[in-house]
Short mmCIF file of C-alpha atoms and ligand atoms in Angstrom, two decimals:
data_model
loop_
_atom_site.label_atom_id
_atom_site.label_comp_id
_atom_site.label_asym_id
_atom_site.label_seq_id
_atom_site.Cartn_x
_atom_site.Cartn_y
_atom_site.Cartn_z
CA MET A 1 21.61 8.74 12.21
CA ASN A 2 20.75 5.29 13.48
CA GLN A 3 16.98 5.52 13.71
CA ARG A 4 14.79 2.59 12.69
CA ALA A 5 11.21 2.81 11.45
CA VAL A 6 8.62 0.14 10.75
CA VAL A 7 6.17 0.80 7.93
CA THR A 8 3.08 -1.42 7.91
CA GLY A 9 1.73 -1.64 4.38
CA GLY A 10 5.12 -0.54 3.09
CA ALA A 11 4.69 -2.56 -0.12
CA GLY A 12 1.65 -0.49 -1.07
CA PHE A 13 1.46 2.62 -3.24
CA LEU A 14 1.94 5.27 -0.55
CA GLY A 15 3.79 3.02 1.91
CA SER A 16 6.53 2.27 -0.61
CA HIS A 17 7.02 5.95 -1.49
CA LEU A 18 7.21 6.69 2.23
CA CYS A 19 9.96 4.05 2.60
CA ASP A 20 11.96 5.81 -0.14
CA ALA A 21 11.62 9.16 1.68
CA LEU A 22 12.66 7.66 5.03
CA LEU A 23 15.66 5.89 3.51
CA ALA A 24 16.69 9.13 1.79
CA GLU A 25 16.72 10.80 5.22
CA GLY A 26 18.99 8.10 6.64
CA TRP A 27 16.45 5.87 8.41
CA LYS A 28 16.65 2.11 8.63
CA VAL A 29 13.29 0.81 7.41
CA VAL A 30 11.49 -2.46 8.01
CA VAL A 31 8.30 -3.13 6.06
CA VAL A 32 5.60 -5.46 7.36
CA ASP A 33 3.05 -6.29 4.68
CA ASN A 34 0.92 -9.35 3.86
CA LEU A 35 0.80 -8.37 0.16
CA LEU A 36 -3.02 -8.49 0.08
CA THR A 37 -3.06 -5.34 -2.05
CA GLY A 38 0.63 -4.37 -1.79
CA ARG A 39 3.15 -5.71 -4.31
CA ARG A 40 6.74 -6.88 -4.18
CA SER A 41 7.47 -4.87 -7.32
CA ASN A 42 6.87 -1.62 -5.36
CA ILE A 43 9.88 -2.39 -3.15
CA ALA A 44 11.97 -4.46 -5.61
CA HIS A 45 14.34 -1.51 -6.13
CA LEU A 46 15.25 -1.70 -2.41
CA ALA A 47 16.30 -5.37 -2.47
CA HIS A 48 20.01 -4.52 -2.20
CA GLU A 49 19.62 -1.62 0.25
CA PRO A 50 21.30 -2.73 3.50
CA ARG A 51 19.11 -0.41 5.59
CA PHE A 52 15.92 -2.02 4.26
CA GLU A 53 14.13 -5.20 5.40
CA PHE A 54 10.89 -6.78 4.29
CA VAL A 55 8.78 -9.06 6.50
CA GLU A 56 5.79 -10.75 4.88
CA LYS A 57 3.23 -10.88 7.66
CA ASP A 58 -0.38 -10.03 8.43
CA ILE A 59 -0.49 -7.38 11.17
CA CYS A 60 -3.93 -8.61 12.23
CA GLU A 61 -1.77 -11.00 14.27
CA PRO A 62 0.52 -9.41 16.89
CA PHE A 63 3.95 -8.62 15.44
CA ASP A 64 7.34 -7.57 16.76
CA VAL A 65 10.22 -6.65 14.46
CA GLY A 66 12.55 -5.58 17.28
CA LYS A 67 13.25 -2.10 18.55
CA VAL A 68 11.95 0.74 16.41
CA ASP A 69 11.89 4.50 16.91
CA TYR A 70 8.89 5.19 14.66
CA VAL A 71 5.81 3.21 13.64
CA PHE A 72 4.17 4.29 10.39
CA HIS A 73 0.85 2.44 10.10
CA PHE A 74 -0.12 2.38 6.41
CA ALA A 75 -1.53 -1.13 6.01
CA CYS A 76 -5.07 -1.14 4.59
CA PRO A 77 -6.83 -1.84 1.29
CA ALA A 78 -7.60 1.71 0.17
CA SER A 79 -9.46 1.82 -3.14
CA PRO A 80 -13.24 1.30 -3.30
CA VAL A 81 -12.72 -1.82 -5.44
CA ASP A 82 -10.07 -3.26 -3.09
CA TYR A 83 -11.96 -2.65 0.13
CA GLY A 84 -15.15 -3.76 -1.58
CA THR A 85 -13.45 -7.09 -2.40
CA HIS A 86 -11.69 -7.41 0.98
CA GLY A 87 -14.29 -5.88 3.31
CA VAL A 88 -13.69 -8.05 6.36
CA GLU A 89 -9.88 -7.81 6.02
CA THR A 90 -10.27 -4.01 5.83
CA LEU A 91 -12.27 -3.93 9.08
CA LYS A 92 -9.75 -6.25 10.73
CA VAL A 93 -6.66 -4.28 9.75
CA GLY A 94 -8.31 -1.01 10.85
CA SER A 95 -9.17 -2.52 14.24
CA LEU A 96 -6.89 -5.46 15.19
CA GLY A 97 -4.04 -4.25 12.97
CA THR A 98 -4.19 -0.77 14.49
CA PHE A 99 -4.07 -2.17 18.03
CA HIS A 100 -1.04 -4.24 17.09
CA ALA A 101 0.77 -1.33 15.43
CA LEU A 102 0.09 0.84 18.49
CA ASP A 103 1.27 -1.96 20.80
CA VAL A 104 4.64 -1.92 19.00
CA ALA A 105 4.92 1.86 19.48
CA ARG A 106 3.96 1.51 23.14
CA LYS A 107 6.40 -1.33 23.79
CA TYR A 108 9.41 0.53 22.36
CA GLY A 109 8.40 4.10 23.28
CA ALA A 110 8.34 4.84 19.54
CA LYS A 111 6.53 7.67 17.80
CA TYR A 112 3.45 6.68 15.83
CA PHE A 113 1.88 7.93 12.62
CA ILE A 114 -1.34 6.58 11.10
CA SER A 115 -2.65 7.02 7.57
CA SER A 116 -6.29 7.98 7.83
CA THR A 117 -8.51 9.27 5.08
CA SER A 118 -10.86 11.90 3.75
CA GLU A 119 -13.43 9.06 3.79
CA CYS A 120 -13.82 9.89 7.49
CA TYR A 121 -15.89 12.82 6.19
CA GLY A 122 -18.11 10.46 4.14
CA ASP A 123 -20.37 12.21 1.63
CA PRO A 124 -19.61 15.59 3.20
CA LEU A 125 -22.17 18.27 3.95
CA GLU A 126 -19.39 20.76 4.75
CA HIS A 127 -17.28 21.94 1.84
CA PRO A 128 -14.29 22.15 1.72
CA GLN A 129 -13.63 19.75 4.57
CA LYS A 130 -11.83 21.03 7.66
CA GLU A 131 -10.36 18.64 10.23
CA THR A 132 -12.99 19.81 12.73
CA TYR A 133 -15.84 18.41 10.58
CA TRP A 134 -17.19 15.13 12.05
CA GLY A 135 -18.42 13.78 8.75
CA HIS A 136 -21.52 12.30 7.14
CA VAL A 137 -20.94 8.57 6.90
CA ASN A 138 -23.35 5.71 6.18
CA PRO A 139 -22.33 3.17 8.86
CA ILE A 140 -23.89 0.18 7.05
CA GLY A 141 -23.34 0.97 3.36
CA PRO A 142 -20.81 -0.67 1.02
CA ARG A 143 -18.11 1.90 1.85
CA SER A 144 -18.60 1.49 5.61
CA VAL A 145 -15.99 -1.29 5.81
CA TYR A 146 -13.36 1.32 4.99
CA ASP A 147 -14.87 4.51 6.41
CA GLU A 148 -15.74 3.02 9.79
CA ALA A 149 -12.48 1.05 9.99
CA LYS A 150 -10.56 4.28 9.54
CA ARG A 151 -12.76 6.23 11.95
CA PHE A 152 -12.28 3.45 14.50
CA SER A 153 -8.52 3.43 13.91
CA GLU A 154 -8.44 7.18 14.64
CA ALA A 155 -10.36 6.50 17.87
CA VAL A 156 -7.91 3.76 18.94
CA THR A 157 -4.98 6.04 18.14
CA MET A 158 -6.41 8.82 20.31
CA ALA A 159 -7.14 6.31 23.10
CA TYR A 160 -3.53 5.04 23.15
CA ARG A 161 -2.42 8.65 23.32
CA ARG A 162 -4.78 9.50 26.19
CA TYR A 163 -4.47 6.32 28.24
CA TYR A 164 -0.95 5.06 27.41
CA LYS A 165 0.80 8.33 26.44
CA VAL A 166 1.85 7.05 23.00
CA ASP A 167 3.19 9.94 20.90
CA THR A 168 0.75 9.82 17.97
CA ARG A 169 -0.03 11.63 14.71
CA ILE A 170 -2.98 11.23 12.30
CA VAL A 171 -2.94 12.22 8.65
CA ARG A 172 -6.18 12.39 6.65
CA ILE A 173 -5.19 11.61 3.08
CA PHE A 174 -7.19 12.90 0.12
CA ASN A 175 -7.13 11.36 -3.38
CA THR A 176 -3.49 10.79 -4.32
CA TYR A 177 -2.08 9.44 -7.58
CA GLY A 178 1.22 8.65 -9.24
CA PRO A 179 3.61 5.85 -10.18
CA ARG A 180 3.13 2.49 -8.38
CA MET A 181 -0.67 2.75 -8.21
CA GLN A 182 -2.10 -0.61 -9.14
CA LEU A 183 -3.45 -0.54 -12.67
CA ASN A 184 -6.53 -2.51 -11.62
CA ASP A 185 -7.44 -1.04 -8.24
CA GLY A 186 -10.49 0.58 -9.85
CA ARG A 187 -9.62 4.13 -8.90
CA VAL A 188 -10.38 6.88 -11.31
CA VAL A 189 -6.82 7.84 -12.29
CA PRO A 190 -5.53 4.32 -13.09
CA ASN A 191 -8.82 3.44 -14.80
CA PHE A 192 -8.79 6.53 -17.04
CA MET A 193 -5.05 6.31 -17.80
CA LYS A 194 -5.35 2.61 -18.68
CA GLN A 195 -8.44 3.17 -20.83
CA ALA A 196 -6.94 6.19 -22.62
CA ILE A 197 -3.65 4.37 -23.34
CA ARG A 198 -5.51 1.35 -24.73
CA GLY A 199 -7.88 3.53 -26.77
CA GLU A 200 -10.90 2.18 -24.86
CA ASP A 201 -13.85 4.28 -23.67
CA LEU A 202 -13.30 6.19 -20.42
CA THR A 203 -15.91 5.01 -17.91
CA VAL A 204 -17.40 8.04 -16.16
CA TYR A 205 -19.71 6.99 -13.32
CA GLY A 206 -22.93 8.98 -12.95
CA ASP A 207 -22.98 12.24 -14.92
CA GLY A 208 -19.36 13.02 -13.99
CA SER A 209 -20.32 16.12 -11.99
CA GLN A 210 -19.04 14.66 -8.70
CA THR A 211 -15.75 16.23 -7.65
CA ARG A 212 -12.39 15.10 -6.30
CA SER A 213 -9.17 16.99 -5.54
CA PHE A 214 -6.06 15.13 -6.69
CA CYS A 215 -2.64 15.29 -5.08
CA TYR A 216 0.55 14.07 -6.77
CA VAL A 217 2.39 11.48 -4.70
CA SER A 218 5.61 13.49 -4.10
CA ASP A 219 3.59 16.38 -2.61
CA GLU A 220 1.65 13.96 -0.42
CA ILE A 221 4.81 12.27 0.90
CA ASP A 222 6.40 15.66 1.63
CA GLY A 223 3.33 16.42 3.78
CA PHE A 224 3.70 13.10 5.64
CA MET A 225 7.37 13.72 6.37
CA ARG A 226 6.67 17.20 7.71
CA LEU A 227 3.82 15.95 9.89
CA SER A 228 5.97 13.06 11.17
CA ARG A 229 8.46 15.63 12.51
CA SER A 230 5.77 17.78 14.16
CA ASP A 231 4.10 17.29 17.54
CA GLU A 232 0.54 17.74 16.28
CA ALA A 233 -1.71 15.05 17.74
CA LEU A 234 -5.01 15.94 16.11
CA PRO A 235 -5.77 14.96 12.49
CA VAL A 236 -4.21 16.96 9.66
CA ASN A 237 -5.58 17.00 6.09
CA ILE A 238 -2.94 16.43 3.44
CA GLY A 239 -4.24 16.77 -0.10
CA ASN A 240 -4.30 19.14 -3.05
CA PRO A 241 -7.24 21.58 -2.85
CA ASP A 242 -7.52 21.98 -6.66
CA GLU A 243 -10.96 20.48 -7.24
CA PHE A 244 -12.12 18.89 -10.52
CA THR A 245 -15.30 17.24 -11.68
CA ILE A 246 -14.68 13.66 -12.79
CA LEU A 247 -15.63 14.71 -16.32
CA GLU A 248 -12.92 17.42 -16.23
CA CYS A 249 -10.47 14.83 -14.97
CA ALA A 250 -11.37 12.54 -17.91
CA LYS A 251 -10.71 15.37 -20.38
CA ILE A 252 -7.31 16.16 -18.83
CA VAL A 253 -6.34 12.48 -19.05
CA LEU A 254 -7.33 12.40 -22.74
CA LYS A 255 -5.17 15.48 -23.37
CA VAL A 256 -2.14 14.15 -21.46
CA VAL A 257 -2.26 10.72 -23.13
CA GLY A 258 -3.09 12.25 -26.53
CA SER A 259 -5.94 9.77 -26.82
CA LYS A 260 -9.05 9.81 -28.99
CA SER A 261 -11.00 7.57 -26.59
CA GLN A 262 -14.66 8.41 -26.07
CA ILE A 263 -16.49 8.90 -22.78
CA ARG A 264 -18.98 6.24 -21.72
CA TYR A 265 -21.36 6.89 -18.83
CA GLU A 266 -21.94 4.10 -16.28
CA PRO A 267 -24.05 3.98 -13.08
CA LEU A 268 -22.78 5.84 -10.04
CA PRO A 269 -21.76 3.46 -7.22
CA GLN A 270 -23.86 3.62 -4.02
CA ASP A 271 -22.83 6.32 -1.50
CA ASP A 272 -20.23 7.78 -3.89
CA PRO A 273 -19.33 11.15 -2.30
CA LYS A 274 -20.62 14.04 -4.44
CA GLN A 275 -17.80 16.41 -3.60
CA ARG A 276 -14.44 16.36 -1.90
CA GLN A 277 -11.90 19.10 -1.32
CA PRO A 278 -9.49 19.44 1.57
CA ASP A 279 -9.20 22.62 3.58
CA ILE A 280 -5.43 22.63 4.08
CA SER A 281 -5.11 25.81 6.18
CA LYS A 282 -3.93 23.73 9.12
CA ALA A 283 -1.15 21.98 7.15
CA ARG A 284 -0.09 25.31 5.63
CA GLN A 285 0.21 27.02 9.01
CA LEU A 286 1.51 24.12 11.06
CA LEU A 287 3.85 22.46 8.58
CA GLY A 288 4.54 25.19 6.03
CA TRP A 289 3.31 22.61 3.51
CA GLU A 290 1.85 23.41 0.13
CA PRO A 291 1.27 21.04 -2.81
CA LYS A 292 3.21 22.16 -5.87
CA ILE A 293 2.21 19.83 -8.70
CA ALA A 294 -0.93 20.55 -10.74
CA LEU A 295 -3.07 17.64 -11.98
CA GLU A 296 -2.01 17.90 -15.61
CA THR A 297 1.68 18.02 -14.64
CA GLY A 298 1.34 15.07 -12.26
CA LEU A 299 -0.44 13.01 -14.91
CA ARG A 300 2.40 13.75 -17.34
CA LEU A 301 4.90 12.65 -14.66
CA SER A 302 2.91 9.40 -14.26
CA LEU A 303 2.43 8.63 -17.96
CA ASP A 304 5.54 6.47 -18.48
CA TYR A 305 4.65 4.35 -15.45
CA PHE A 306 1.10 3.74 -16.66
CA LYS A 307 2.27 2.98 -20.22
CA LYS A 308 4.73 0.42 -18.88
CA ALA A 309 2.10 -1.10 -16.57
CA VAL A 310 -0.35 -1.44 -19.48
CA ALA A 311 2.36 -3.03 -21.67
CA GLU A 312 3.36 -5.47 -18.90
CA GLU A 313 -0.27 -6.41 -18.30
CA VAL A 314 -0.66 -7.29 -21.97
CA VAL A 315 2.41 -9.53 -21.72
CA THR A 316 1.37 -11.25 -18.48
CA THR A 317 -2.24 -11.89 -19.51
CA ARG A 318 -1.31 -13.31 -22.93
N1 UDP B 401 -14.93 7.04 -11.07
C1 UDP B 401 -15.37 7.10 -12.39
N2 UDP B 401 -14.90 6.19 -13.28
C2 UDP B 401 -14.00 5.20 -12.92
C3 UDP B 401 -13.56 5.15 -11.58
C4 UDP B 401 -14.05 6.08 -10.68
O1 UDP B 401 -16.18 7.97 -12.76
O2 UDP B 401 -13.63 4.41 -13.79
C5 UDP B 401 -15.41 8.06 -10.12
C6 UDP B 401 -16.00 7.50 -8.83
O3 UDP B 401 -17.38 7.22 -9.00
C7 UDP B 401 -15.74 8.64 -7.87
C8 UDP B 401 -14.44 9.26 -8.36
O4 UDP B 401 -14.30 8.83 -9.71
O5 UDP B 401 -16.76 9.61 -7.96
C9 UDP B 401 -13.22 8.85 -7.56
O6 UDP B 401 -13.24 7.46 -7.44
P1 UDP B 401 -12.04 6.63 -6.85
O7 UDP B 401 -12.44 5.18 -6.90
O8 UDP B 401 -10.77 7.01 -7.53
O9 UDP B 401 -11.86 7.10 -5.34
P2 UDP B 401 -12.81 7.69 -4.18
O10 UDP B 401 -12.48 9.12 -4.14
O11 UDP B 401 -14.26 7.46 -4.53
O12 UDP B 401 -12.39 6.93 -2.98
#
C-alpha cells in the first residue's frame, strides 16, 4: 500500500489516535497542526516513523502538502473551555480551515472525512439524537462559536460534494475520552480524574442530573476507520449510547481511582445541554460498528495516563 493521508489537527487527542490507526493500516500520514490545542507529545512516539511527517501550520491559511489520497479534517478546539478561550479561532478553522481542507481534497481528487459533533444537535429536544434531527442550537450563545462553526463546516462539506463532486464523509462525534486528553481542557472526564487523583473535590456543575454518553477512544477510532472506508455521504453518529448523569459519572470516577474526594456543586454553564445520547442504529447497520468498552472499563484503561499527567503537571508547575 502506498496511500498517503493528511490529518489536520493530527496532534490533538482524536487526531493523533487516528494517525496511529492509519499508520497501522499501512498509510503514509502527514499531520498539519498549529498546536493551538494540539500537543507535540501526542505524536512524539511517531518521531522515528518514516511514514509519518509533521507540518506546523495554521490551516486557516491555504496549505498544500503535496499529493494525498485522503484528507481527514480534525483541526478544531473541541472542549467548551478551549473553544470558549479561542472562540474566533474556532469559527475561523470551521469556516476558512474547512474550505482549505476541502480545496486540498478537490485538487488531488482525494477522499475527504470531517470530524463534526453532537453539538450540532445543541440542547436537543429529540432524545436520543438521530442523524435526521436538525438540532436546537442557540446561534449567539457562548457555545455558538463551536456549534455554528461545525454546522457551517458540514454545510461547506455538502456543498463541495454537490458542486465539485468531492467524495465526502461526515462523522458526528459524541463525548469521547481516553489517554492523550489534555488534563486542563476543562472536560468532565479529565477534570474528575485529575481531581480524584489529587484528592480534591469533584466539581459537579448544576445538580449533576444532566446526562452524557461516553465513548472510549479505541471504539471511536474504530468507527472512524469503518466510516472512512464506506461511501456514506450523510452524517453518521459515532458514540457510545450508554447514558449517565454527570453525578453517576463522578461516582464511577471515584470508584475507579479509589478516591475519597467529596463532590462540590458549582453553577451550570450557560446553554449546557441537559441530555445527550446518540442513536447509533445507522452506524450499526451501515458499518457493523458497535462500541465495546463500558465507561468503568475505559476509565480503568485511562487511569495510568491520567496519573502520569497529574504527576508531570506537578513537576512542570513547581
Ligand atoms: N461538567 C461538570 N464538571 C466539570 C466539567 C464538566 O459537571 O468539572 C459537566 C458539564 O457541565 C456538562 C458535562 O459535564 O454537563 C460534560 O461537559 P464537557 O465539558 O466534558 O463536554 P460537553 O459534553 O458539555 O461538550
